[in-house]
Short mmCIF file of C-alpha atoms and ligand atoms in Angstrom, two decimals:
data_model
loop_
_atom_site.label_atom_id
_atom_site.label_comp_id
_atom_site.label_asym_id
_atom_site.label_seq_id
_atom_site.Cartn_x
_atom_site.Cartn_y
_atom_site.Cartn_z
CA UNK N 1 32.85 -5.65 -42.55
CA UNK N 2 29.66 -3.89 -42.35
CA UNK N 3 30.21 -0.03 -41.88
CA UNK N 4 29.96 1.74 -38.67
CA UNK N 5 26.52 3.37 -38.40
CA UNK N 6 26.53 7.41 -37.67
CA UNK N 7 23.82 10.13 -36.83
CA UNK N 8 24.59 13.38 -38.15
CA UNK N 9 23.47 16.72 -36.22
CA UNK N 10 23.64 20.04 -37.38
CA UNK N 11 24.49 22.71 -34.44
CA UNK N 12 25.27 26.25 -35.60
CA UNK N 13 25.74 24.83 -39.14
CA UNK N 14 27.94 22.68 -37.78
CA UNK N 15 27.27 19.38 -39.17
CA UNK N 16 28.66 16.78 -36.58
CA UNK N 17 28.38 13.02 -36.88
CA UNK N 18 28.04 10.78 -33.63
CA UNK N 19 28.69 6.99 -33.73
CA UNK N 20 25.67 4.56 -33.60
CA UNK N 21 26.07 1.91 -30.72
CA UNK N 22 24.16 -1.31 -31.80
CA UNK N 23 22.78 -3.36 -28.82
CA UNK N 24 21.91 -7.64 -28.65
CA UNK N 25 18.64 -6.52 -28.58
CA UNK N 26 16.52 -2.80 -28.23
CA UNK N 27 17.21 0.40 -29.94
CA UNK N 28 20.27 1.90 -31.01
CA UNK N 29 21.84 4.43 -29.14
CA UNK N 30 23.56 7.14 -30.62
CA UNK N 31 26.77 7.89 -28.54
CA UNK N 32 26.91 11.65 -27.67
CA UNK N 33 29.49 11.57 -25.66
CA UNK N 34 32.20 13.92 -28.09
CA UNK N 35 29.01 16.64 -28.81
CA UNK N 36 29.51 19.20 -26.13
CA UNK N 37 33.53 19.29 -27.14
CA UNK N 38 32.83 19.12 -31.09
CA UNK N 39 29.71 21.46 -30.39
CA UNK N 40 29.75 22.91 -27.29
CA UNK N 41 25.95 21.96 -26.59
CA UNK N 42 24.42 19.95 -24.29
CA UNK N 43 20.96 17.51 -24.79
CA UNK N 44 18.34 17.77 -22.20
CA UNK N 45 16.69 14.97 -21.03
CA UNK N 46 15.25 15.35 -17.69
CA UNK N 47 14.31 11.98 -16.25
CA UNK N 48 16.38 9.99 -19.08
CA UNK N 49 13.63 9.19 -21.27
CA UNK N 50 15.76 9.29 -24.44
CA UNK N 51 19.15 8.53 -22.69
CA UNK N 52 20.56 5.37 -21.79
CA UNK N 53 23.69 6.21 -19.12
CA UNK N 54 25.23 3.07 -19.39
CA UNK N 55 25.92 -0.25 -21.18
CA UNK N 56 24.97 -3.32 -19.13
CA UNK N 57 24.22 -7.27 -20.17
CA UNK N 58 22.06 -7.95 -17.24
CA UNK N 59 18.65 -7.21 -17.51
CA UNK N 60 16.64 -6.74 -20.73
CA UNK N 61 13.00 -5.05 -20.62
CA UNK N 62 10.77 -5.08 -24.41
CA UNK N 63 8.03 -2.84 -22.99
CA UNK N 64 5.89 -2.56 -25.99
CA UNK N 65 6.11 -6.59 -25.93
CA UNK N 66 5.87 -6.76 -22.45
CA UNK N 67 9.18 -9.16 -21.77
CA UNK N 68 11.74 -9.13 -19.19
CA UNK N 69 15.04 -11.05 -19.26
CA UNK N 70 17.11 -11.51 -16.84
CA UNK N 71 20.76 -12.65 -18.62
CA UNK N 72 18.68 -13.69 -21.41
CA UNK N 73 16.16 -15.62 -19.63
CA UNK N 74 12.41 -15.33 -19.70
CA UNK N 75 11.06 -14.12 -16.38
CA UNK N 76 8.05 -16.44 -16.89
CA UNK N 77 10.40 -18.90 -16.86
CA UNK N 78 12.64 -18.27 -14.22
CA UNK N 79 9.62 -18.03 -12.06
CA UNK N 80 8.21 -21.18 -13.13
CA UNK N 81 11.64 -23.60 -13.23
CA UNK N 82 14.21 -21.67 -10.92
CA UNK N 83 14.27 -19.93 -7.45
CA UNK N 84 15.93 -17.06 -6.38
CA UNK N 85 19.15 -18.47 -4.96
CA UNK N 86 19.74 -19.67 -8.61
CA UNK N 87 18.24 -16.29 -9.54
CA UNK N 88 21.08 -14.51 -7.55
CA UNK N 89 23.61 -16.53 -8.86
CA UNK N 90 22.65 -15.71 -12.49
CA UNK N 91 22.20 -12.13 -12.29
CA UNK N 92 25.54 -11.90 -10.14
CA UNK N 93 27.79 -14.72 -12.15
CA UNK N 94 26.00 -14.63 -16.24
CA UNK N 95 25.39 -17.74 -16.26
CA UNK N 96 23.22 -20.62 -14.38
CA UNK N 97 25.34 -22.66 -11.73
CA UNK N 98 25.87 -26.18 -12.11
CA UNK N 99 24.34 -28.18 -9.36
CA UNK N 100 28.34 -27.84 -7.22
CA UNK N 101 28.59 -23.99 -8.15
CA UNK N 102 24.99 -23.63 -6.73
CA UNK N 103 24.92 -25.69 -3.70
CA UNK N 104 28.44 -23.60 -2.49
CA UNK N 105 26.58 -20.55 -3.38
CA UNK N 106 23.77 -21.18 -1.29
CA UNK N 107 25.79 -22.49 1.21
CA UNK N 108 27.74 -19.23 1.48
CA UNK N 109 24.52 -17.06 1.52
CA UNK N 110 23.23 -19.41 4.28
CA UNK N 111 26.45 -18.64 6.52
CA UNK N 112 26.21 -14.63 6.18
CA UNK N 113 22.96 -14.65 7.81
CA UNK N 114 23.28 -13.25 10.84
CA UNK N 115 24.33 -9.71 11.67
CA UNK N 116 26.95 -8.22 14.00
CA UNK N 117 25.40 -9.11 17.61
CA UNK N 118 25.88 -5.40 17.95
CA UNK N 119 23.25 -4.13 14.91
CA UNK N 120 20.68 -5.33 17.81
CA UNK N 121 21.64 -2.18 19.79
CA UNK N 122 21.89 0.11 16.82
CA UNK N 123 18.36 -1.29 16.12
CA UNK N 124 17.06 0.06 19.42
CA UNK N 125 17.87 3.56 19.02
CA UNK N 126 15.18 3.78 16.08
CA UNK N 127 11.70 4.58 17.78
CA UNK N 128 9.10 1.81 17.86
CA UNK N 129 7.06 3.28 15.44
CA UNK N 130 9.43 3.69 12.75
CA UNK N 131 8.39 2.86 9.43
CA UNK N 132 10.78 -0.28 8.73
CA UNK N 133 11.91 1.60 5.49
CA UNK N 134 13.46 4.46 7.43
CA UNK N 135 14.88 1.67 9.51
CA UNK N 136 16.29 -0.21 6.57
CA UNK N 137 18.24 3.03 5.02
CA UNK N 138 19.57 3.67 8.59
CA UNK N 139 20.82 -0.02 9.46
CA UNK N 140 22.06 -0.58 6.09
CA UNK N 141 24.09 2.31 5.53
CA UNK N 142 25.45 1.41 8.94
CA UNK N 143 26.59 -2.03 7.69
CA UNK N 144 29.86 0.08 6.57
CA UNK N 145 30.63 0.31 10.58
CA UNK N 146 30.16 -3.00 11.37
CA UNK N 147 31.99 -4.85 8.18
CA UNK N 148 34.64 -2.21 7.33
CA UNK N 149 36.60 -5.50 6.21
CA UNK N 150 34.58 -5.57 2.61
CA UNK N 151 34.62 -1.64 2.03
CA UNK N 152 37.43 -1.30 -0.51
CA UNK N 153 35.87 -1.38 -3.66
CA UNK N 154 39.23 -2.02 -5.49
CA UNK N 155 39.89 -5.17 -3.74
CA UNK N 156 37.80 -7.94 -5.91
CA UNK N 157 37.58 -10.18 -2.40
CA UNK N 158 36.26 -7.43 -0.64
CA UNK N 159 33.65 -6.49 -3.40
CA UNK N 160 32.47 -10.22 -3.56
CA UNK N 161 32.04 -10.77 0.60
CA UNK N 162 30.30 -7.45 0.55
CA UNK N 163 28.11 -8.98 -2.15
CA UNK N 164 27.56 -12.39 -0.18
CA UNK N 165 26.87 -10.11 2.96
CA UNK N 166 24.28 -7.74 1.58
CA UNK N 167 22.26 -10.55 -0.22
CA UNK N 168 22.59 -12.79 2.63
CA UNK N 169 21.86 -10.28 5.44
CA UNK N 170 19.10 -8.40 3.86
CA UNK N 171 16.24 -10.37 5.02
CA UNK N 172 17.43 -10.41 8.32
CA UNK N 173 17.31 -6.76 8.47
CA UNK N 174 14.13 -6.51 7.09
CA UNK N 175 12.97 -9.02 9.80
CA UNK N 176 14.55 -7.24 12.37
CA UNK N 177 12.69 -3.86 11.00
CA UNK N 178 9.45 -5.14 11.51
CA UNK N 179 9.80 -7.48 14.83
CA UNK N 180 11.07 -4.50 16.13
CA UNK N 181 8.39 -2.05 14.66
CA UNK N 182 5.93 -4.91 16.66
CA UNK N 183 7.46 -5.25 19.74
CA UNK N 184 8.31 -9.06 19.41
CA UNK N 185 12.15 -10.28 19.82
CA UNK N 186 14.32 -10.18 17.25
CA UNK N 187 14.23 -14.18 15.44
CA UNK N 188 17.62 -15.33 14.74
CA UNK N 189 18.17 -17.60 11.33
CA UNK N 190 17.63 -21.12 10.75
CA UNK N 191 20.47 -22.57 8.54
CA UNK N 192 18.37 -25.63 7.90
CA UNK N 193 16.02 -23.24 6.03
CA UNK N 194 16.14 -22.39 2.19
CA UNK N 195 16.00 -18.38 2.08
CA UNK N 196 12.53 -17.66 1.73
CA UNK N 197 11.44 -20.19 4.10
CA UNK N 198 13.95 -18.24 6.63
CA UNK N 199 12.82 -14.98 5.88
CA UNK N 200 9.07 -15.85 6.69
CA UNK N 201 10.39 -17.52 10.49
CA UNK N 202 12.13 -14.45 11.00
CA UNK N 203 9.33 -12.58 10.09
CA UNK N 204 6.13 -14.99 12.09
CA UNK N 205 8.04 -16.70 14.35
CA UNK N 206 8.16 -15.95 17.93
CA UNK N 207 10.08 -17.86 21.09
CA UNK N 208 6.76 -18.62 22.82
CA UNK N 209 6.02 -21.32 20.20
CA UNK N 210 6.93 -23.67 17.01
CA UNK N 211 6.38 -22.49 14.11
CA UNK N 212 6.59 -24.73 10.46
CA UNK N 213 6.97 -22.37 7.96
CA UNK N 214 4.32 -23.65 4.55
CA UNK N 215 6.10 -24.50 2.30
CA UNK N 216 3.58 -23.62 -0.78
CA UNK N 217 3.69 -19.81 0.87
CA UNK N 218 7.49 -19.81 0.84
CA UNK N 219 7.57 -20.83 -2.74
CA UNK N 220 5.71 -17.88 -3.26
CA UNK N 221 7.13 -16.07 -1.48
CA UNK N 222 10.23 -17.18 -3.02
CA UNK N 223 8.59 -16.32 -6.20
CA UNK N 224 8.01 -12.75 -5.26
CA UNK N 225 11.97 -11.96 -4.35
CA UNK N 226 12.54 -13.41 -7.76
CA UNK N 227 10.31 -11.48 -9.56
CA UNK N 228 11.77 -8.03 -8.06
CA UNK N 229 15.75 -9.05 -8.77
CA UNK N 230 16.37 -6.83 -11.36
CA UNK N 231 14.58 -4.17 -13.63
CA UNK N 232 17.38 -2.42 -15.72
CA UNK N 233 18.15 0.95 -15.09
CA UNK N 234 15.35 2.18 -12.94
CA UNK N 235 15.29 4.82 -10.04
CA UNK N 236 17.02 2.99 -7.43
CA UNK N 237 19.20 0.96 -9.55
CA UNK N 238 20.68 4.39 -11.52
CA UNK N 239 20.71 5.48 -8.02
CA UNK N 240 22.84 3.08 -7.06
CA UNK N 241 24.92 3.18 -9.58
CA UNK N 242 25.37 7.16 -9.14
CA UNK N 243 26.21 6.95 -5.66
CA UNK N 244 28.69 4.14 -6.37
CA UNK N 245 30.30 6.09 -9.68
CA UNK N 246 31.91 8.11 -6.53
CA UNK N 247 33.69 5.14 -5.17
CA UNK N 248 30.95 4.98 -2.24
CA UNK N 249 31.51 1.79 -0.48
CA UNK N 250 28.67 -1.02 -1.06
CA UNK N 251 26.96 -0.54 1.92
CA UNK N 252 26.34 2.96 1.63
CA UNK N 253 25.52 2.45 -2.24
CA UNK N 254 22.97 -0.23 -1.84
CA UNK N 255 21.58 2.44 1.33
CA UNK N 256 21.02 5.09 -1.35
CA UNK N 257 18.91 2.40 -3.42
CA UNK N 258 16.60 2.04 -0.67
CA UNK N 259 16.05 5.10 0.55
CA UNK N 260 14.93 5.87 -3.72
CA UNK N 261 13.29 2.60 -3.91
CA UNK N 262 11.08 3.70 -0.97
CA UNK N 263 9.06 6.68 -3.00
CA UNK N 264 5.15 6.49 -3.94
CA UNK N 265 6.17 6.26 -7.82
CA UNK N 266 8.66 3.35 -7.11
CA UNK N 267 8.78 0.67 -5.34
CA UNK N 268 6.55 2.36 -2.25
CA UNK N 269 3.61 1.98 -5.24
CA UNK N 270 3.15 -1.70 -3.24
CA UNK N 271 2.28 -0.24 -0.41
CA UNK N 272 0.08 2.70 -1.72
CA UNK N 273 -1.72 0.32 -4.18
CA UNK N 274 -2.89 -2.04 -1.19
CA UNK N 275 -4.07 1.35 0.53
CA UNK N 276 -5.89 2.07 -1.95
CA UNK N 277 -7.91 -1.10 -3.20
CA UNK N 278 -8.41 -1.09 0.48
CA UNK N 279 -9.88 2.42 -0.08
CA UNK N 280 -11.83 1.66 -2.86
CA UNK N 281 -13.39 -1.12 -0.62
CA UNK N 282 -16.15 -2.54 -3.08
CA UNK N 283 -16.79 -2.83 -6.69
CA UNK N 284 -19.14 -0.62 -7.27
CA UNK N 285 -17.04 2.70 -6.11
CA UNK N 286 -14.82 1.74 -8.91
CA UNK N 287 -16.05 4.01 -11.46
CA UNK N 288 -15.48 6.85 -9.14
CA UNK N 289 -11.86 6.33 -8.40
CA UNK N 290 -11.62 5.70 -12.26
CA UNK N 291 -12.94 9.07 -12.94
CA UNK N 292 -10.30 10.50 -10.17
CA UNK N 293 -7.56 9.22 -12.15
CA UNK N 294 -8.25 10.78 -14.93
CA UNK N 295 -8.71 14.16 -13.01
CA UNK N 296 -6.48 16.47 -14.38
CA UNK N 297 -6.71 18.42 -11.64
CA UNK N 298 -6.93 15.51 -8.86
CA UNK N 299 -3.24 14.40 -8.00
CA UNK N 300 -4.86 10.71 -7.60
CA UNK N 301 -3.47 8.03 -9.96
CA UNK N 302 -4.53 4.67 -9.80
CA UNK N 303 -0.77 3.26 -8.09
CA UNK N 304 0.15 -0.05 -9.67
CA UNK N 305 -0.77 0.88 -13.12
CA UNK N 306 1.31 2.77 -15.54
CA UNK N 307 5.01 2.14 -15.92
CA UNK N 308 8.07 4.37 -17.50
CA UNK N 309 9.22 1.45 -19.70
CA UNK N 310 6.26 -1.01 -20.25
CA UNK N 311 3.22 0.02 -22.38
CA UNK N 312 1.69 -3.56 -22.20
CA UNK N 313 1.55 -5.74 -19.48
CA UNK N 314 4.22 -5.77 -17.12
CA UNK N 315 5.09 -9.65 -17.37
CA UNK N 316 5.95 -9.93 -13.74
CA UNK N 317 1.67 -8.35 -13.11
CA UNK N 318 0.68 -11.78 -14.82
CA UNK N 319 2.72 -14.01 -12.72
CA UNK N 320 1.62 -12.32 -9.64
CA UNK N 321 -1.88 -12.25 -10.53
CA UNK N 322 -1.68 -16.33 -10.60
CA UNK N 323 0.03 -15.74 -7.80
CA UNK N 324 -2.47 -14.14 -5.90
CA UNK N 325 -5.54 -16.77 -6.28
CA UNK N 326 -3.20 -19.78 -5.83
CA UNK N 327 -2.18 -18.07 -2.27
CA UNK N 328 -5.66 -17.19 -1.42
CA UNK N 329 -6.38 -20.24 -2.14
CA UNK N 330 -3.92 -21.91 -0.08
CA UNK N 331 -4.85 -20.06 2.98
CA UNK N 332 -8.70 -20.87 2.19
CA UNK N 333 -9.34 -17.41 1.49
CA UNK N 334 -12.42 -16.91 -1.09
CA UNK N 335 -13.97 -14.05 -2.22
CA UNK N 336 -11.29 -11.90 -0.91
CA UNK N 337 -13.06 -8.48 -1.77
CA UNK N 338 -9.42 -6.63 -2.26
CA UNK N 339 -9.14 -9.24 -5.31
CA UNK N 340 -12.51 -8.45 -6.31
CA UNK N 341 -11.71 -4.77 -6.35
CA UNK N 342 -8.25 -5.05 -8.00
CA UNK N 343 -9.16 -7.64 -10.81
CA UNK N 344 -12.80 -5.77 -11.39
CA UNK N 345 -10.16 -2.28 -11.20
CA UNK N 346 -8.44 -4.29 -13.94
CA UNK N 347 -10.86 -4.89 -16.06
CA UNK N 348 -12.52 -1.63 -15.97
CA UNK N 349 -9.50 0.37 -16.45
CA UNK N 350 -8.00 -1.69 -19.66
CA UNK N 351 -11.69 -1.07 -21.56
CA UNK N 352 -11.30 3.00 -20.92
CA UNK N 353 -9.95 4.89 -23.47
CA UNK N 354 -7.59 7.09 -21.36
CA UNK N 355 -5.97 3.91 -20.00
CA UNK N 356 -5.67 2.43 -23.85
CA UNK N 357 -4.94 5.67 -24.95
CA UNK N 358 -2.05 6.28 -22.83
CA UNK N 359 -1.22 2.40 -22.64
CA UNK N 360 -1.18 2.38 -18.74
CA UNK N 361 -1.23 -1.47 -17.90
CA UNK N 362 -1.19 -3.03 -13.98
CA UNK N 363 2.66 -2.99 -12.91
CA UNK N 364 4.32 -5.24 -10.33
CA UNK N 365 2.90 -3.67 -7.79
CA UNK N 366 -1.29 -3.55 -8.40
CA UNK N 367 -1.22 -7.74 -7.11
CA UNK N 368 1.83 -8.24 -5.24
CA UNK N 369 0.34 -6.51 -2.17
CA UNK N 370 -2.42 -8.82 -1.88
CA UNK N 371 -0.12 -11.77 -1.92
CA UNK N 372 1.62 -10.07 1.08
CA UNK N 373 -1.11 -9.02 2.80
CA UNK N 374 -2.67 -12.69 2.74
CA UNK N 375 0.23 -13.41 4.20
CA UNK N 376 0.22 -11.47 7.07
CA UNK N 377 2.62 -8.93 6.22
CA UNK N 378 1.59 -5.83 7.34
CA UNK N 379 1.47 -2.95 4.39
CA UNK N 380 4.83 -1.10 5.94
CA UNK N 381 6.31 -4.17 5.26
CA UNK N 382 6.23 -4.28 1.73
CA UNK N 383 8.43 -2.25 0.58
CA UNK N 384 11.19 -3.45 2.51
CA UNK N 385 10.58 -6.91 0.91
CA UNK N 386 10.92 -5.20 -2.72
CA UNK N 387 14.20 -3.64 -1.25
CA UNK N 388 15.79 -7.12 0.14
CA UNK N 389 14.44 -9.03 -3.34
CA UNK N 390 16.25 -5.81 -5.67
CA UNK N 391 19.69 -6.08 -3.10
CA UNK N 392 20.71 -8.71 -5.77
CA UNK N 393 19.56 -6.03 -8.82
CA UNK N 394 21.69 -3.91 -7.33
CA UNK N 395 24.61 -5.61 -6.44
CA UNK N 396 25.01 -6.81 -9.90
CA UNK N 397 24.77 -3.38 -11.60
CA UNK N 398 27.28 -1.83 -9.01
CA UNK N 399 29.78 -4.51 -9.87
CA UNK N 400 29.07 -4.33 -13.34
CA UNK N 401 29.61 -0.71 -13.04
CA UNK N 402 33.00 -1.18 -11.39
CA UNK N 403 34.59 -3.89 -13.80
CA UNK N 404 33.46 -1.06 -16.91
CA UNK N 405 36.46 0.63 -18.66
CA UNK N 406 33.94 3.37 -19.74
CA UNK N 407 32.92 4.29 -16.07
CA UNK N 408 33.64 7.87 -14.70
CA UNK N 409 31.91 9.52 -12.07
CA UNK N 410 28.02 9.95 -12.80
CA UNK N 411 27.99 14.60 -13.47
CA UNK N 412 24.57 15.11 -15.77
CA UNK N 413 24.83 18.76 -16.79
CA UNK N 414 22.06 21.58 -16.79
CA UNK N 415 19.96 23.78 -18.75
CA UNK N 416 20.32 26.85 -16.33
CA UNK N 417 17.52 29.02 -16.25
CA UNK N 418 18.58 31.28 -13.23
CA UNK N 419 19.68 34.62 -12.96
CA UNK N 420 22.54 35.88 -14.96
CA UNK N 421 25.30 36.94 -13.19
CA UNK N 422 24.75 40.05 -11.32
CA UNK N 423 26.24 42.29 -8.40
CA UNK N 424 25.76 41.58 -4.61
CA UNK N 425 23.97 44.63 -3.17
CA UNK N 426 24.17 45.67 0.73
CA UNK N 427 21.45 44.68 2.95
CA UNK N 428 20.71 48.34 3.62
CA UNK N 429 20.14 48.93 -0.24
CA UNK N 430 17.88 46.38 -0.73
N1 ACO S 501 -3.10 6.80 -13.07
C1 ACO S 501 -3.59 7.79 -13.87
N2 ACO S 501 -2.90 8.39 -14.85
C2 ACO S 501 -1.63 8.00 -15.05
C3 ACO S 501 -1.04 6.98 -14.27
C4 ACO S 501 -1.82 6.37 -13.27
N3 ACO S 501 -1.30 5.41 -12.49
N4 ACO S 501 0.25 6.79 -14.67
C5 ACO S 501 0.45 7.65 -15.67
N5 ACO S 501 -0.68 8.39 -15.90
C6 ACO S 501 -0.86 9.41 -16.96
C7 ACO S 501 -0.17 10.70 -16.58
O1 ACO S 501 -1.04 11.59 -15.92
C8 ACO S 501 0.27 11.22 -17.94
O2 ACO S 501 -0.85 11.82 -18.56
P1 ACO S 501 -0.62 13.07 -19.57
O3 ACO S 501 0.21 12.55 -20.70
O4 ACO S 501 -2.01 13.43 -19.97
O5 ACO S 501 0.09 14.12 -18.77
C9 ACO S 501 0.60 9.95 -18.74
O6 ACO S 501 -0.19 8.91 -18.13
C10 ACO S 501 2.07 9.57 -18.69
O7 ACO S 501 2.47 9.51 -17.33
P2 ACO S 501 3.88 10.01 -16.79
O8 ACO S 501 3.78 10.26 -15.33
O9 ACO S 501 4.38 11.12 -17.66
O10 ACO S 501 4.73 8.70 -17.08
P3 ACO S 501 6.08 8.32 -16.39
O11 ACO S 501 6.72 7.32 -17.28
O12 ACO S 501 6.87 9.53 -16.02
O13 ACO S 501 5.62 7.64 -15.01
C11 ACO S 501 4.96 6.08 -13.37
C12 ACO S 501 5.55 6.29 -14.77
C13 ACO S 501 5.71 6.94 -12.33
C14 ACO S 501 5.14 4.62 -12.97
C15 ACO S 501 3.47 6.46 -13.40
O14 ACO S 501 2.76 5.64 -14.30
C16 ACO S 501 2.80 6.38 -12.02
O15 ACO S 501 2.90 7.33 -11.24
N6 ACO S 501 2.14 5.23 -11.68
C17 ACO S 501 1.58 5.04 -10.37
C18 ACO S 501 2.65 4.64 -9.38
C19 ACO S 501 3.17 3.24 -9.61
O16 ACO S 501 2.41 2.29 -9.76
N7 ACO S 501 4.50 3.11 -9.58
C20 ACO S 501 5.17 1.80 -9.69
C21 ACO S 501 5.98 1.72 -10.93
S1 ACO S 501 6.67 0.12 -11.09
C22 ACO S 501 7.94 0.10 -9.99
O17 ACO S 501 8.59 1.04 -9.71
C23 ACO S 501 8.20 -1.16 -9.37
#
């Protein structure tokens, strides 16, 4: 039997020796769990960029590679051969369906489409003008009103409905977020309709008329939820999994991923990066946005480039860059000078030497707006569509969380760097 590897610390000539934990695949981790009792110190690591805060077999990032794997699988070819049903299925189950496990599966998500005819009312008391994020933590977190029958995270049934639910009634809310943000009726769902073919009728259609979802957009857009399932432990996810390390229902858990998912640095990076090609307007103002960004003392960054984890390519940038001219191209959109901006943005960007340097690379987020905007999503909607694509992401990680022997409520500790402890003085001394 090969012996168990150990790191050995020294702390006030204390020479302790923590276990090495080997993973499939990535760097070892060396578990620090016993230090503060054998040493009575803490590590700091604001951020976590030396900490991993749980085991997990669902997602696998190689960021100096630039791979992603979701249960092992390529994402280049999950986007390619699968589609996100499957995709859900995978990252929820750990394993592919077979054609009977999959067609129940979708039939299932199919018949949790709707929402409780009285969400509509909860709906209204949100102002017109809400941004559908804002509407999306609100109505979500709510779900725990309306389906207190799948709340009790100890009751397996009840964890998998709530599951079924969240994926299944995510795209409705997100509908229902911007339809109402519009003005236009809410647009029930079409159980004759594959998932992202429903989403997009929720989304475009109105009573007034017929409308045939394309099928070539709703692969793509198909392709889009798929390519935001799952990331690892990110922001929202470890936010998610935090809030549910409490014993927070599902609901309220997967409320708490949104509302993190919806910051400039995360997932709101869609919607900034669209803003801002849109900003940057034509090609030649490039080189002055370019010299913003690397502006110490300008707060701009270029959004969609630079990532925590990958210092190459972000695989799923790649995919969505294909993306991109093949649904331009479908709508008979050329010369689309947002493209022209973000691909010349591209270029420019991966010659200069503080991009190499600091191995920033276009993330998720630099083409997927484009894609949405040719589409006819409006900017405030993209964000929301990240959040109903990662519901899946997070779903998995909560319940992996749950079914962990290891798991204890989430409690980082501090460095404190505050007064030491002193006597209250009266206000008339002061
Ligand atoms: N533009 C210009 N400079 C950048 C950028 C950028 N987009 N991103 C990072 N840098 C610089 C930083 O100024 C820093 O420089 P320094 O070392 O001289 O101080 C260095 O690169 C490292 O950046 P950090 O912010 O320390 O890296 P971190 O891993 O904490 O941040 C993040 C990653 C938040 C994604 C960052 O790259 C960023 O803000 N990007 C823009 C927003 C964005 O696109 N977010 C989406 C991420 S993907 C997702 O969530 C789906």
């Amino acid at each position: 039997m090969a012996e168990a590897k150990t790191a050995r610390i020294t702390v006030k000539d204390k020479e302790i020796d923590l276990p090495v934990l080997t993973p499939t695949v990535g760097p070892e981790c060396v578990d620090i769990r016993k230090l503060y009792g054998q040493g009575g110190v803490f590590t700091f690591d604001p951020g976590f960029t030396s900490t991993a805060a749980c085991e997990s077999a669902i997602t696998y990032i190689d960021g100096d590679v630039g791979e992603l794997w979701y249960r092992g699988y390529p994402i280049e070819q999950l986007a390619e051969k699968s589609h996100y049903l499957e995709v859900c299925y995978l990252l929820l189950n750990g394993e592919l369906p077979n054609a009977e496990q999959l067609e129940k599966f979708e039939t299932l998500i199919t018949r949790h489409t709707m929402v409780h005819e009285q969400m509509h009312y909860f709906f209204r008391g949100f102002r017109r003008d809400s941004h559908p994020m804002a509407t999306m933590v609100g109505v979500v977190g709510a779900m725990s009103a309306f389906y207190h029958d799948s709340t009790d995270i100890n009751d397996p049934v009840q964890r998998e409905i709530a599951s079924h639910r969240l994926i299944a009634k995510l795209p409705t809310i997100a509908a229902m977020a911007y339809k109402y943000s519009i003005g236009q009726p809410f647009v029930y769902p079409r159980n004759e309709l594959d998932y992202a073919s429903n989403f997009l009728h929720m989304c475009f259609s109105v009573p007034a008329e017929k409308y045939e979802v394309n099928p070539a957009l709703a692969r793509a857009m198909d392709r889009i939820f798929t390519l935001h399932a799952d990331h690892e432990q990110n922001a929202s996810t470890s936010t998610v999994r935090l809030a549910g390390s409490s014993g927070a229902n599902p609901f309220a858990c997967i409320a708490a991923g949104i509302a993190c998912l919806w910051g400039p640095a995360h997932g709101g990076a869609n919607q900034a990066a669209l803003e801002m090609l849109q900003q940057i307007g034509s090609v030649d103002r490039i080189p002055e946005y370019i010299k913003r960004a690397k502006d110490k003392d300008d707060p701009f960054r270029l959004m969609g480039f630079g990532h925590r984890v990958y210092k190459n390519f972000d695989p799923r940038a790649k995919i969505m860059k294909e993306s991109a001219d093949e649904v331009l191209d479908i709508l008979g959109i050329h010369n689309n000078p947002t493209l022209q901006v973000a691909k010349e943005l591209e270029k420019i960007a991966l010659e200069d030497d503080y991009f190499v340097s600091k191995k920033l690379y276009p993330n998720v987020d630099f083409y997927s707006g484009i894609i949405l905007s040719a589409m006819g999503f409006p900017t405030s909607m993209f964000t929301p569509i990240f959040a109903l694509s990662r519901t899946v992401g997070w779903i998995s990680q909560w319940k992996e969380m749950l079914g962990d022997p290891d798991n204890k409520i989430g409690r980082p500790r501090q460095l404190y760097v505050g007064s030491d402890k002193r006597d209250y003085v009266d206000v008339a001394k002061r």
